[in-house]
CSV table of C-alpha atoms in Angstrom, one decimal:
chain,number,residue,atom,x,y,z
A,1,UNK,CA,12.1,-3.6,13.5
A,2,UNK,CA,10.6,-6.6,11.6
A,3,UNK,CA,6.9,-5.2,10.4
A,4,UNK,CA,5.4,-8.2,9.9
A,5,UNK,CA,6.6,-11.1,11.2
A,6,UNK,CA,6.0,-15.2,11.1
A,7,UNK,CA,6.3,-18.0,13.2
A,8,UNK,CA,7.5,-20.7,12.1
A,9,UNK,CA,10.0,-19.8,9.3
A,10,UNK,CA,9.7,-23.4,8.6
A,11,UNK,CA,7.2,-26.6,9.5
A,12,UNK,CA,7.8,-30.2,8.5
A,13,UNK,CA,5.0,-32.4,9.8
A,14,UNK,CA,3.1,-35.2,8.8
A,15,UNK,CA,0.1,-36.3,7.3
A,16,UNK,CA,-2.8,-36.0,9.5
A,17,UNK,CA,-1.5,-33.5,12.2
A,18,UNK,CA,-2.6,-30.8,13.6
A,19,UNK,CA,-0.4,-27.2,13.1
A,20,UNK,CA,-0.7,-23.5,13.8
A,21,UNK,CA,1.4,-20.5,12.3
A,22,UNK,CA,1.8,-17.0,13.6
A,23,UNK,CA,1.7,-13.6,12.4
A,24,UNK,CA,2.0,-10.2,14.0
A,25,UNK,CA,2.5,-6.9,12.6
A,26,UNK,CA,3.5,-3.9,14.3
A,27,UNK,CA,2.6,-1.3,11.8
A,28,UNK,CA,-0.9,-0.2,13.3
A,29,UNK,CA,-2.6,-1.9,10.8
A,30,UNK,CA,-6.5,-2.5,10.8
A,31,UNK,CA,-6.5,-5.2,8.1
A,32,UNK,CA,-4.5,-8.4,7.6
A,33,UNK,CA,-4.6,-11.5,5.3
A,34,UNK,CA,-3.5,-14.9,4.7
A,35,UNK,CA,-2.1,-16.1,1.1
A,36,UNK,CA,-1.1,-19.4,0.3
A,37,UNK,CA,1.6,-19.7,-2.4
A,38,UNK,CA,1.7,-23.2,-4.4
A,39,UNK,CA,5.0,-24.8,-6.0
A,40,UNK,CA,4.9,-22.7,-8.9
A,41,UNK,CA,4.8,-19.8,-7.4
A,42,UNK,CA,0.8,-18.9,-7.8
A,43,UNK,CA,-0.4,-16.5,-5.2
A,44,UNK,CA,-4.0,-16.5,-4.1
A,45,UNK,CA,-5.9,-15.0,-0.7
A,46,UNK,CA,-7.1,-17.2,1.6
A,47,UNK,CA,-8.8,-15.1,4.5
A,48,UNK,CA,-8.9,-11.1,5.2
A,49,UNK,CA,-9.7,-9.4,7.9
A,50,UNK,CA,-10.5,-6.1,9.4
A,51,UNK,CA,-10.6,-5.0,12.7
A,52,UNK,CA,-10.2,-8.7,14.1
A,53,UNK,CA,-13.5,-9.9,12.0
A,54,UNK,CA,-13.8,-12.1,9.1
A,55,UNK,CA,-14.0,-10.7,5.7
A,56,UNK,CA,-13.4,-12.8,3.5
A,57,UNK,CA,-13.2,-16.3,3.3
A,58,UNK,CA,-11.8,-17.4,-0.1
A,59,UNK,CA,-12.9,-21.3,-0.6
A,60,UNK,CA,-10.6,-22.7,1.9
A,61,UNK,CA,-11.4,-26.1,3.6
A,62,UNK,CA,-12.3,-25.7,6.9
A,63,UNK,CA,-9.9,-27.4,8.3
A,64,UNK,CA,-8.0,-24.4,7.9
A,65,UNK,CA,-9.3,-22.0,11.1
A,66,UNK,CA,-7.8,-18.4,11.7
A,67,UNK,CA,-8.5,-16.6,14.6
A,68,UNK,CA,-7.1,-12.6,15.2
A,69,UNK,CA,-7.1,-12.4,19.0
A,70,UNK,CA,-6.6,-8.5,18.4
A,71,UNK,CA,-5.9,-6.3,15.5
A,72,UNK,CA,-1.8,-7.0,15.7
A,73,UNK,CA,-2.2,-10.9,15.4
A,74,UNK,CA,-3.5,-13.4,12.4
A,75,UNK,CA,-3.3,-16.8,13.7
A,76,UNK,CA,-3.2,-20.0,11.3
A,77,UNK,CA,-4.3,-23.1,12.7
A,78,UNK,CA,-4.6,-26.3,10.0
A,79,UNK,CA,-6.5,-29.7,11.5
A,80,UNK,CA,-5.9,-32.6,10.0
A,81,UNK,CA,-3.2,-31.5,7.0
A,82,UNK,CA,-3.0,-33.6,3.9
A,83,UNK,CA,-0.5,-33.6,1.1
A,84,UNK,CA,-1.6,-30.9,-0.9
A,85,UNK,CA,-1.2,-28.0,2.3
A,86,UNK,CA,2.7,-28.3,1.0
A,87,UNK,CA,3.3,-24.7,0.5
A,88,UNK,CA,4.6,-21.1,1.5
A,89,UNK,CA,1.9,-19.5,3.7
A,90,UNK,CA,2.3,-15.5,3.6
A,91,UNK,CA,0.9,-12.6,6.2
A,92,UNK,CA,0.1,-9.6,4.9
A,93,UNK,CA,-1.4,-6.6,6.3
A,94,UNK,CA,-2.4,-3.2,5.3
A,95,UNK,CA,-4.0,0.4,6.8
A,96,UNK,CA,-7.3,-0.2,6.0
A,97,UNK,CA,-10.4,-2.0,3.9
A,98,UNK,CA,-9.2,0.8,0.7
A,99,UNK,CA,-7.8,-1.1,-2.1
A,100,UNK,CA,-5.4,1.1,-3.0
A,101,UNK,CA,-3.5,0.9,-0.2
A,102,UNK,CA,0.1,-1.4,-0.1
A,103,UNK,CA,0.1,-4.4,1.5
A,104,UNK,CA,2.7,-5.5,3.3
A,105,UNK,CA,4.1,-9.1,3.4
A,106,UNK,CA,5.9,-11.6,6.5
A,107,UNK,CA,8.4,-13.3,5.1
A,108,UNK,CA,6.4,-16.7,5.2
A,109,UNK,CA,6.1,-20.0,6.4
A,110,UNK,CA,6.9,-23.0,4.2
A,111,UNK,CA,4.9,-25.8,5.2
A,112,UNK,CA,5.4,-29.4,4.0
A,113,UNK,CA,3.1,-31.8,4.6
A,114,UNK,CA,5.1,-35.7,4.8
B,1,UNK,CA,-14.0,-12.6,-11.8
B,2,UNK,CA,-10.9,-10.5,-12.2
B,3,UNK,CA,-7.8,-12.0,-13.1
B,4,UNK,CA,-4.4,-10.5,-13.8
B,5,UNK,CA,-2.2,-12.3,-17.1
B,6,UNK,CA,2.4,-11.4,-17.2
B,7,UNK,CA,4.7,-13.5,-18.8
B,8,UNK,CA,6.1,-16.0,-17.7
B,9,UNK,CA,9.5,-16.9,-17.2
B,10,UNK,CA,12.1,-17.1,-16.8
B,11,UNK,CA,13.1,-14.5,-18.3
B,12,UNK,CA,16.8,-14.0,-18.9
B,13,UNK,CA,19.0,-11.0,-19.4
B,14,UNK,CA,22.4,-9.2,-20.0
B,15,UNK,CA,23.2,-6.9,-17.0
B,16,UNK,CA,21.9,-3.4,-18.6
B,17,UNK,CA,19.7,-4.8,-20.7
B,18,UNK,CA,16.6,-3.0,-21.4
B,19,UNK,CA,13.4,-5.1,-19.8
B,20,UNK,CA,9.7,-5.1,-20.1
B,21,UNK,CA,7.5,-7.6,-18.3
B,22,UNK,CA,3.7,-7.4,-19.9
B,23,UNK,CA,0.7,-7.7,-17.7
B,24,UNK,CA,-3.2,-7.5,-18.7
B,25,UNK,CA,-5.9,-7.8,-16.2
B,26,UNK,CA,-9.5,-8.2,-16.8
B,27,UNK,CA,-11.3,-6.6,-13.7
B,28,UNK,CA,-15.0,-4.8,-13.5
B,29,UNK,CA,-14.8,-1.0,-12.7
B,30,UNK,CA,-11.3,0.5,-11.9
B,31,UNK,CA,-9.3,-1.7,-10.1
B,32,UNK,CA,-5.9,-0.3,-8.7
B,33,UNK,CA,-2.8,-1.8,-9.9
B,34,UNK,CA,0.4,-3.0,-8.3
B,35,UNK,CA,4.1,-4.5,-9.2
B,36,UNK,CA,5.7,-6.6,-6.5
B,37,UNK,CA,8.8,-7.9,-5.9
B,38,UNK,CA,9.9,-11.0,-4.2
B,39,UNK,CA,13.8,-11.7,-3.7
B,40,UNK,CA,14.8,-15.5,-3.0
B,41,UNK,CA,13.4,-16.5,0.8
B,42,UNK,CA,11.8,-13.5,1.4
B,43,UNK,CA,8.4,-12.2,1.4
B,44,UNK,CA,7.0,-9.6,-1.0
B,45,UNK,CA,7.1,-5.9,-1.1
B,46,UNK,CA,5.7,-3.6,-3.2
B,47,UNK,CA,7.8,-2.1,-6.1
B,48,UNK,CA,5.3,0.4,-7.6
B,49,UNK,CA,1.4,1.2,-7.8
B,50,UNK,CA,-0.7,3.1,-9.4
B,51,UNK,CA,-4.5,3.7,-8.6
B,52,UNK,CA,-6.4,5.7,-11.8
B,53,UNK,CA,-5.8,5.8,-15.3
B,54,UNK,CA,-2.7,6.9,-16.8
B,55,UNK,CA,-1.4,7.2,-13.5
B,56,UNK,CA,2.6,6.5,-13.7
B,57,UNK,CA,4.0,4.2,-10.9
B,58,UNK,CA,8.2,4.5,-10.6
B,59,UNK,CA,10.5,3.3,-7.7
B,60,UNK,CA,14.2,2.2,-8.2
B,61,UNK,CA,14.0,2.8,-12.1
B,62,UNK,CA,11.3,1.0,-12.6
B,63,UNK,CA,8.1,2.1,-13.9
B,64,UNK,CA,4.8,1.2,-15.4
B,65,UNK,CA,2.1,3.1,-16.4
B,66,UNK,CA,-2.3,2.2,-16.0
B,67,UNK,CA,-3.5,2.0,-19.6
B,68,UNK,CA,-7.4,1.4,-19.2
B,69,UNK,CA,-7.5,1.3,-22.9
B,70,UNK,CA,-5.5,-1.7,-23.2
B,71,UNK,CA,-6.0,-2.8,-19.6
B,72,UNK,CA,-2.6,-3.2,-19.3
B,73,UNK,CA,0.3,-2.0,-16.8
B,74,UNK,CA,3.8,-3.0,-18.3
B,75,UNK,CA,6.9,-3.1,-16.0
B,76,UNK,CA,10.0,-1.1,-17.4
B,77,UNK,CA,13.4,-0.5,-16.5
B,78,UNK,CA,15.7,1.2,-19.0
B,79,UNK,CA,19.1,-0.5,-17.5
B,80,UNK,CA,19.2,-3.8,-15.5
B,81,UNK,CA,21.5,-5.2,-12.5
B,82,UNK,CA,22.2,-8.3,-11.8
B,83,UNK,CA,21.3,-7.2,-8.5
B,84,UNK,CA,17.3,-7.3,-9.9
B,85,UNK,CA,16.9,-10.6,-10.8
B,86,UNK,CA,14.1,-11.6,-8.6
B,87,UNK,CA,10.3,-12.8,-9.0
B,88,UNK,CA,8.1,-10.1,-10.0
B,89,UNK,CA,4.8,-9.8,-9.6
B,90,UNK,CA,1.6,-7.9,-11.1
B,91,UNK,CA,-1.6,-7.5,-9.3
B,92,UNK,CA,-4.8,-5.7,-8.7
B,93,UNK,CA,-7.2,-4.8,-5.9
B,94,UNK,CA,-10.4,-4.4,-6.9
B,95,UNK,CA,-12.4,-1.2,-6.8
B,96,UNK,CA,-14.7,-2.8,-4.5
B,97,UNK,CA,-11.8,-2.4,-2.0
B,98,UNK,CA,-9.5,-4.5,-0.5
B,99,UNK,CA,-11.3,-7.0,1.6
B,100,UNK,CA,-10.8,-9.4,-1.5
B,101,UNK,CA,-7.0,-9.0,-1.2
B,102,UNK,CA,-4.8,-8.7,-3.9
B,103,UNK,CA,-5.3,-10.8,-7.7
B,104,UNK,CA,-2.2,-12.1,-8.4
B,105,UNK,CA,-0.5,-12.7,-12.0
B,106,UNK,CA,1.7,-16.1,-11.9
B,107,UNK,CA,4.9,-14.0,-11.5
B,108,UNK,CA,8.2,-13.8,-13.8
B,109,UNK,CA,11.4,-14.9,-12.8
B,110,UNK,CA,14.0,-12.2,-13.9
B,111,UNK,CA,17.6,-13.3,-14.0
B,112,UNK,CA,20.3,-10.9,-14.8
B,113,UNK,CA,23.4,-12.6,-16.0
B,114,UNK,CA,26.6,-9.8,-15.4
């Protein structure tokens, strides 16, 4: 039983389109998170959230739009996607708001942009 | 803001080499600390934590322990496998809690040569 998961695995699109990605996790989880990982391997949060509400919002265009239609699902959706949104997009979700909890990863989505 | 600092690789070995992978953050309070793993094409899980001072975090033979002194959390492992080499990565969650997600260090690429 896959505990988090990610739809697509992969998504080639071009310039100037208009893409979602999915994530669910089965784990119970209250809290979940985006991360975008660049070509050289840099991690860095995008979005959290708890209990389907925004938390955090890390300096991401907003082109980029989540949504959490309930506490098992962080949606992804990109408008208008440029060049630079070439890169692996990881889920992640974990029990609760307490940072010493694990986090537990999708296997992500690696997006590039044409 | 916080900010987490490893080597960078890659880093090559001898299959039962000794290894140590440094890592220094800079965070306000006490931030919890974690090592991650991340094999080719997948996502990340964790590999060990640890959430006070001198705390010791140990999974698979691999440990590190929380120096607040020398803000530091080093990853050991007395005997490498080729079956290791993999990207790992240090990171905190601040002591605020974890709706900032994780701080990531730039990872290290380990490669164990039999």
């Amino acid at each position: 039983d896959t505990a988090v998961s990610q739809t697509p695995k992969y998504l080639v699109t071009q310039m100037g389109n208009d893409k979602s990605i999915k994530c669910e996790q089965n784990l119970g989880h209250d809290t979940m998170y985006w991360y975008k990982q660049d070509s050289k391997k840099f991690l860095k949060i995008m979005f959290s959230y708890n209990n389907k509400e925004l938390i955090i919002n890390e300096t991401v265009p907003n082109r980029f739009s989540p949504k959490s239609p309930d506490k098992a699902h962080l949606n992804l959706h990109i408008n208008s996607l440029e060049l630079g949104d070439s890169a692996v997009y990881f889920c992640a979700s974990s029990q609760d708001l307490q940072g010493s909890n694990e986090q537990f990863f999708g296997p992500g989505t690696r997006l590039t942009v044409l | 803001g916080d900010s987490v600092t490893q080597m960078e690789g890659p880093v090559t070995l001898s299959e039962e080499a000794f290894l140590t992978i440094n890592c220094t953050y800079t965070a306000t309070g006490y931030p919890s600390l974690f090592w991650y793993v991340q094999y080719p094409g997948e996502g990340l899980q964790l590999l060990l934590k640890a959430t006070k001072a001198d705390d010791k975090g140990s999974n698979k033979g691999f440990e590190a322990t929380y120096r607040k002194e020398t803000t530091s959390f080093h990853l050991e492992k007395g005997s490498v496998q080729v079956s290791d080499s993999a990207v790992y990565f240090c990171a905190l969650s601040d002591s605020g809690g974890g709706a900032d997600g994780l701080t990531f260090g730039k990872g290290t690429h380990l490669i164990i040569q039999p």
